[in-house]
Amino acid sequence: GLDALVAIGGDGSLRIATALAKHGLKVVGVPKTIDNDLASTSVTFGFHTAVQTAVEAIGRLHSTADAHRRVMVIEVMGRDAGWIGLFAGLGGTADVVLIPEIPYDLDVVCEKIQERYDDDGHGFAIVVVSEGAKPKDGSAVYIEGAGAGRNARLGGIAEVLAQQIGERTGRETRSLVLGHLQRGGEPIAYDKVLALRFGAAAVQLLEEGKFGCMVALDPPDVKAVPLSEATAHIKTVPLDSDVVRTARRLGVSFGDCGTAARAPRGGGPRAMRGPPFRLSGVPDDRCRSPRAARDPRRTRTRRAPGAPDVGPGGGLRARSRPEPVVRPDDPQHHAGPRAHRRGSRRFAVDRRRR
């Protein structure tokens, strides 16, 4: 006979385990789902690996979006919970993050994208959308409806949203669905350790004869909670959570009227991508390193669109690098450019000695 059953999975698998436990089967549950939507546990294992995969994919899309001045709309998993979309969007420095918990207004989304092009001086925008996101007074997008023994399949929101954004803003827009890439591959170290902790706790519950429970993370400990409590409802993103507030402070738009005020020029989540810059003719001491403070010519600048390339003296900079000056008595003087490159190091040493 069957001594006991360890059920490993998400809300669907553990609901079945809950029903079996009610019929007298000895069951212990282990929360494993990338959606992170199981109640009574701080996090499920698999979630952070899925977020890492999504963040890496979003990072790779920045360069192609920038090169072609496009709006990129990336669809991530999560069903009716926006945990993956929220964490991946914030970690991937997205401009817009759309999750099921916050119905979005398309006008607000397009306004944020247009702001990226017009005011911030950037030529692209990144939108991360959870597969269960829905517009105000609208519904989620489904690939297929529910059937016997299966739930309706969410999917396709990125393609719909990309078409709407392109039509409203006139910007070239592309969509991408990460899909099952988020569910595969080697787990990150955090998930490996968490899975081992859950597994050891589940075996301990079996040894102690505590059935009808699920192991759950309640930092810093792993504890046992009733299966019925863990599967009573799905865990969604709290609208007042610290992660949501952090995203708003950084200028991320959730497509609603509660979006924080626009971040100052040069700020927002993209400020993490590299050193700050200033527009030509606009002094900004925050952009200057100690070495640059001693030599104003070292201040890093970025020209505004259409602005002339003006040097420190007020004249236009040459578009090509000037030819090196060689002393007439240099033995490499008449030996051609290749020979000069070979002798350039010795020539620099001579100048220092003089």
XYZ file of C-alpha atoms in Angstrom:
354
model
C 0.000 0.000 0.000
C 0.847 3.668 -0.082
C 2.363 4.911 3.173
C 2.259 8.626 2.349
C 2.331 11.076 -0.541
C 4.521 14.156 -0.963
C 2.760 16.478 -3.418
C 5.086 18.982 -5.110
C 3.520 21.691 -7.230
C 1.458 24.847 -7.480
C -2.104 25.709 -6.558
C -3.639 23.150 -8.932
C -1.546 20.216 -7.738
C -1.946 21.126 -4.082
C -5.710 21.535 -4.405
C -5.803 17.936 -5.567
C -3.574 17.021 -2.612
C -5.981 18.846 -0.298
C -8.909 16.833 -1.641
C -6.961 13.581 -1.181
C -6.098 14.560 2.385
C -9.800 15.088 3.132
C -10.398 11.494 1.988
C -7.887 10.197 4.503
C -4.697 9.953 2.442
C -1.522 10.918 4.271
C -0.279 13.932 2.306
C 2.430 16.545 2.763
C 2.672 19.426 0.294
C 5.724 21.265 -1.056
C 5.180 24.636 -2.822
C 6.837 24.615 -6.250
C 5.629 27.125 -8.810
C 7.178 29.999 -10.739
C 3.965 32.006 -10.252
C 4.643 32.490 -6.492
C 0.873 32.565 -5.948
C 0.503 30.085 -3.069
C -0.753 31.612 0.147
C 0.860 31.003 3.544
C 4.418 30.936 2.165
C 6.678 33.910 1.627
C 8.015 32.478 -1.635
C 7.807 29.290 -3.677
C 10.869 27.666 -5.165
C 11.205 28.239 -8.892
C 10.009 31.829 -8.702
C 13.395 33.526 -8.438
C 14.850 31.413 -11.249
C 11.980 32.443 -13.536
C 12.533 36.095 -12.625
C 16.262 35.785 -13.345
C 15.539 34.241 -16.764
C 13.095 37.038 -17.604
C 15.473 39.794 -16.445
C 18.280 38.389 -18.609
C 15.967 38.262 -21.634
C 14.772 41.834 -21.062
C 18.370 42.981 -20.756
C 19.183 41.507 -24.169
C 16.273 43.370 -25.719
C 17.529 46.788 -24.609
C 20.238 46.964 -27.278
C 18.023 45.959 -30.194
C 15.255 48.294 -29.025
C 17.749 51.152 -28.768
C 19.355 50.398 -32.137
C 16.025 50.435 -34.004
C 14.213 52.994 -31.806
C 11.444 50.544 -31.049
C 8.942 49.856 -28.317
C 9.410 46.298 -27.058
C 6.494 44.560 -25.300
C 7.548 41.453 -23.353
C 4.957 39.010 -22.022
C 5.816 36.959 -18.939
C 3.988 34.184 -17.101
C 2.200 34.326 -13.748
C -1.468 33.709 -14.572
C -3.617 35.840 -12.246
C -0.703 37.019 -10.079
C 1.772 39.660 -11.185
C 4.798 38.591 -9.148
C 6.974 37.663 -12.136
C 5.965 40.752 -14.107
C 6.634 43.069 -11.175
C 10.031 41.670 -10.203
C 11.214 41.102 -13.791
C 10.057 44.549 -14.889
C 11.779 46.291 -12.006
C 14.938 44.175 -12.292
C 15.020 44.639 -16.076
C 14.547 48.443 -15.807
C 11.302 48.474 -17.784
C 9.490 51.756 -18.372
C 5.998 50.255 -18.070
C 4.962 47.221 -15.987
C 1.433 45.857 -16.343
C 0.160 43.280 -13.832
C -3.274 41.711 -13.211
C -3.694 43.447 -9.862
C -3.660 46.925 -11.460
C -5.977 47.283 -14.496
C -4.263 49.594 -16.954
C -5.400 52.571 -18.981
C -4.000 52.410 -22.517
C -3.877 56.214 -22.735
C -1.643 56.354 -19.639
C 0.627 53.635 -21.067
C 1.012 55.463 -24.386
C 1.624 58.767 -22.609
C 4.503 57.222 -20.668
C 5.999 55.759 -23.849
C 5.703 59.049 -25.707
C 7.335 60.782 -22.749
C 10.301 58.430 -23.085
C 10.809 59.510 -26.686
C 10.014 63.223 -26.422
C 11.116 64.439 -23.001
C 13.762 62.003 -21.753
C 15.724 61.941 -25.008
C 15.637 58.144 -25.269
C 14.771 56.470 -28.537
C 13.101 53.330 -27.210
C 10.834 51.981 -24.485
C 10.443 48.645 -22.680
C 7.032 47.339 -21.589
C 6.712 44.209 -19.419
C 3.215 42.727 -19.223
C 1.978 39.751 -17.199
C -0.084 37.278 -19.178
C -3.101 37.955 -16.932
C -3.000 41.757 -17.203
C -6.198 43.421 -18.327
C -7.315 46.934 -19.263
C -9.814 48.955 -17.287
C -13.359 47.869 -18.102
C -11.863 44.970 -20.077
C -10.847 41.356 -19.660
C -7.723 39.266 -19.951
C -6.680 37.709 -23.269
C -6.999 33.935 -23.632
C -5.508 31.533 -26.145
C -8.214 28.960 -25.513
C -11.132 28.580 -23.159
C -11.585 26.182 -20.274
C -12.340 22.551 -20.989
C -12.891 19.279 -19.209
C -10.246 19.040 -16.496
C -8.306 22.120 -17.573
C -8.369 25.846 -16.991
C -8.535 28.486 -19.690
C -5.117 29.308 -21.199
C -3.974 32.878 -20.826
C -1.739 34.418 -23.477
C -1.535 36.863 -26.362
C -1.743 40.129 -24.420
C 1.691 41.268 -25.664
C 0.698 41.040 -29.318
C -2.593 42.855 -28.720
C -0.925 45.564 -26.667
C 1.921 46.053 -29.157
C -0.549 46.625 -31.984
C -2.535 49.136 -29.915
C 0.595 51.032 -28.842
C 1.886 51.175 -32.413
C -1.401 52.541 -33.718
C -1.717 55.195 -31.031
C 1.866 56.427 -30.818
C 3.075 55.820 -34.364
C 6.168 54.119 -32.935
C 7.521 50.903 -34.364
C 6.525 48.246 -31.840
C 7.447 44.570 -31.427
C 6.131 41.909 -29.056
C 7.848 38.902 -27.520
C 6.430 36.055 -25.421
C 9.023 34.425 -23.151
C 6.696 31.497 -22.501
C 8.180 28.250 -21.252
C 11.730 29.589 -21.289
C 10.872 30.789 -17.788
C 10.084 27.268 -16.632
C 13.257 25.500 -17.732
C 16.984 25.504 -17.219
C 19.142 25.124 -14.149
C 17.741 26.820 -11.032
C 19.700 29.581 -9.389
C 21.428 28.963 -6.061
C 18.632 30.530 -4.006
C 16.045 28.120 -5.414
C 18.368 25.156 -4.978
C 18.865 25.928 -1.294
C 15.164 26.664 -0.768
C 14.160 23.379 -2.410
C 16.536 21.468 -0.125
C 15.082 23.220 2.923
C 11.535 22.411 1.832
C 12.438 18.788 1.108
C 14.111 18.253 4.476
C 11.131 19.841 6.257
C 8.675 17.628 4.353
C 10.558 14.469 5.371
C 10.547 15.656 8.974
C 6.751 16.076 8.847
C 6.433 12.507 7.549
C 8.590 11.218 10.387
C 6.540 13.131 12.956
C 3.240 11.945 11.455
C 2.014 15.458 10.633
C -0.110 15.059 7.509
C -2.456 17.358 5.637
C 0.176 20.108 5.827
C 2.341 22.101 3.448
C 5.854 23.307 4.212
C 6.100 27.092 3.934
C 8.793 29.736 4.210
C 8.234 32.141 7.074
C 11.643 33.866 7.198
C 13.921 32.876 8.667
C 12.206 29.511 9.317
C 10.386 26.836 7.366
C 7.128 25.877 9.070
C 4.088 23.674 8.471
C 0.712 25.172 7.486
C -2.593 23.370 6.767
C -3.037 22.468 3.101
C -6.575 23.848 3.193
C -5.213 27.235 4.307
C -2.473 27.284 1.681
C -4.896 26.588 -1.173
C -7.861 28.664 0.039
C -6.963 31.533 -2.283
C -4.137 32.657 -4.551
C -1.571 35.142 -3.286
C -1.564 38.290 -5.381
C 0.659 41.377 -5.312
C -0.408 43.821 -2.555
C -0.946 47.230 -4.099
C 0.811 48.897 -1.167
C 3.809 46.555 -1.175
C 7.301 47.974 -0.907
C 8.237 46.663 -4.377
C 5.318 48.510 -5.990
C 6.175 51.706 -4.101
C 9.821 51.380 -5.124
C 8.884 51.021 -8.790
C 6.665 54.088 -8.635
C 9.426 56.143 -7.009
C 11.732 55.184 -9.864
C 9.252 56.450 -12.439
C 7.879 53.088 -13.593
C 4.330 53.330 -14.917
C 1.715 50.718 -14.033
C -0.728 52.181 -16.534
C -2.914 53.699 -13.820
C -3.483 57.167 -12.416
C -1.557 56.218 -9.275
C 1.763 56.263 -11.126
C 4.337 58.444 -9.386
C 5.410 61.751 -10.842
C 7.891 61.632 -13.658
C 11.453 61.023 -12.567
C 13.883 63.897 -13.223
C 15.952 63.896 -16.394
C 18.678 61.312 -16.157
C 16.861 59.537 -13.274
C 14.432 56.632 -13.224
C 15.325 52.977 -13.498
C 17.624 53.565 -16.485
C 19.973 55.533 -14.256
C 21.306 52.154 -13.120
C 22.567 51.299 -16.599
C 25.589 53.544 -16.642
C 27.210 56.730 -15.408
C 25.133 59.920 -15.493
C 25.502 62.402 -18.312
C 24.654 65.999 -19.009
C 23.493 67.748 -22.157
C 25.951 70.068 -23.897
C 25.867 73.523 -22.375
C 24.011 72.340 -19.261
C 26.405 72.220 -16.285
C 25.821 69.421 -13.796
C 28.407 68.949 -11.070
C 26.886 65.605 -10.108
C 28.182 64.180 -13.383
C 31.777 65.128 -12.717
C 34.332 62.866 -11.166
C 37.049 64.344 -8.905
C 39.445 64.167 -11.846
C 36.953 65.929 -14.088
C 36.493 68.633 -11.483
C 40.172 69.501 -11.900
C 39.967 69.413 -15.684
C 36.628 70.581 -17.178
C 37.564 69.036 -20.517
C 37.060 65.586 -18.972
C 33.385 66.119 -18.200
C 31.324 63.499 -20.028
C 28.625 65.043 -22.186
C 25.891 63.908 -24.504
C 24.627 66.247 -27.168
C 20.943 66.982 -27.407
C 19.299 65.890 -30.689
C 20.225 68.350 -33.452
C 22.682 70.293 -31.291
C 26.065 71.155 -32.853
C 29.154 69.418 -31.512
C 30.842 72.383 -29.819
C 34.244 72.167 -28.218
C 35.386 73.843 -24.976
C 36.654 76.872 -26.897
C 33.366 77.482 -28.659
C 34.394 76.125 -32.064
C 32.926 73.137 -33.819
C 34.742 69.886 -33.154
C 36.253 68.138 -36.169
C 34.472 64.919 -37.059
C 37.732 63.057 -37.602
C 40.665 62.566 -35.290
C 43.611 64.808 -36.234
C 46.740 63.209 -37.546
C 49.548 62.793 -34.954
C 52.336 65.379 -35.048
C 55.814 63.907 -35.546
C 59.084 65.716 -34.941
C 61.042 66.292 -38.172
C 64.120 64.676 -36.673
C 62.157 61.531 -35.776
C 63.670 58.578 -37.746
C 60.092 57.387 -38.335
C 59.117 60.713 -39.954
C 59.347 59.433 -43.519
C 58.634 55.782 -42.839
C 54.855 55.909 -43.304
C 51.910 55.660 -40.883
C 52.538 52.005 -39.920
C 56.099 52.744 -38.888
C 54.913 55.742 -36.919
C 52.534 53.575 -34.903
C 55.431 51.265 -34.101
C 57.530 54.197 -32.945
C 54.787 56.132 -31.165
C 55.607 54.649 -27.768
C 59.301 55.621 -28.012
C 58.308 59.088 -29.188
C 56.057 59.547 -26.110
C 58.934 58.531 -23.841
C 61.204 61.113 -25.526
C 58.653 63.834 -24.886
C 58.432 62.988 -21.197
C 62.220 63.102 -20.863
C 62.348 66.533 -22.447
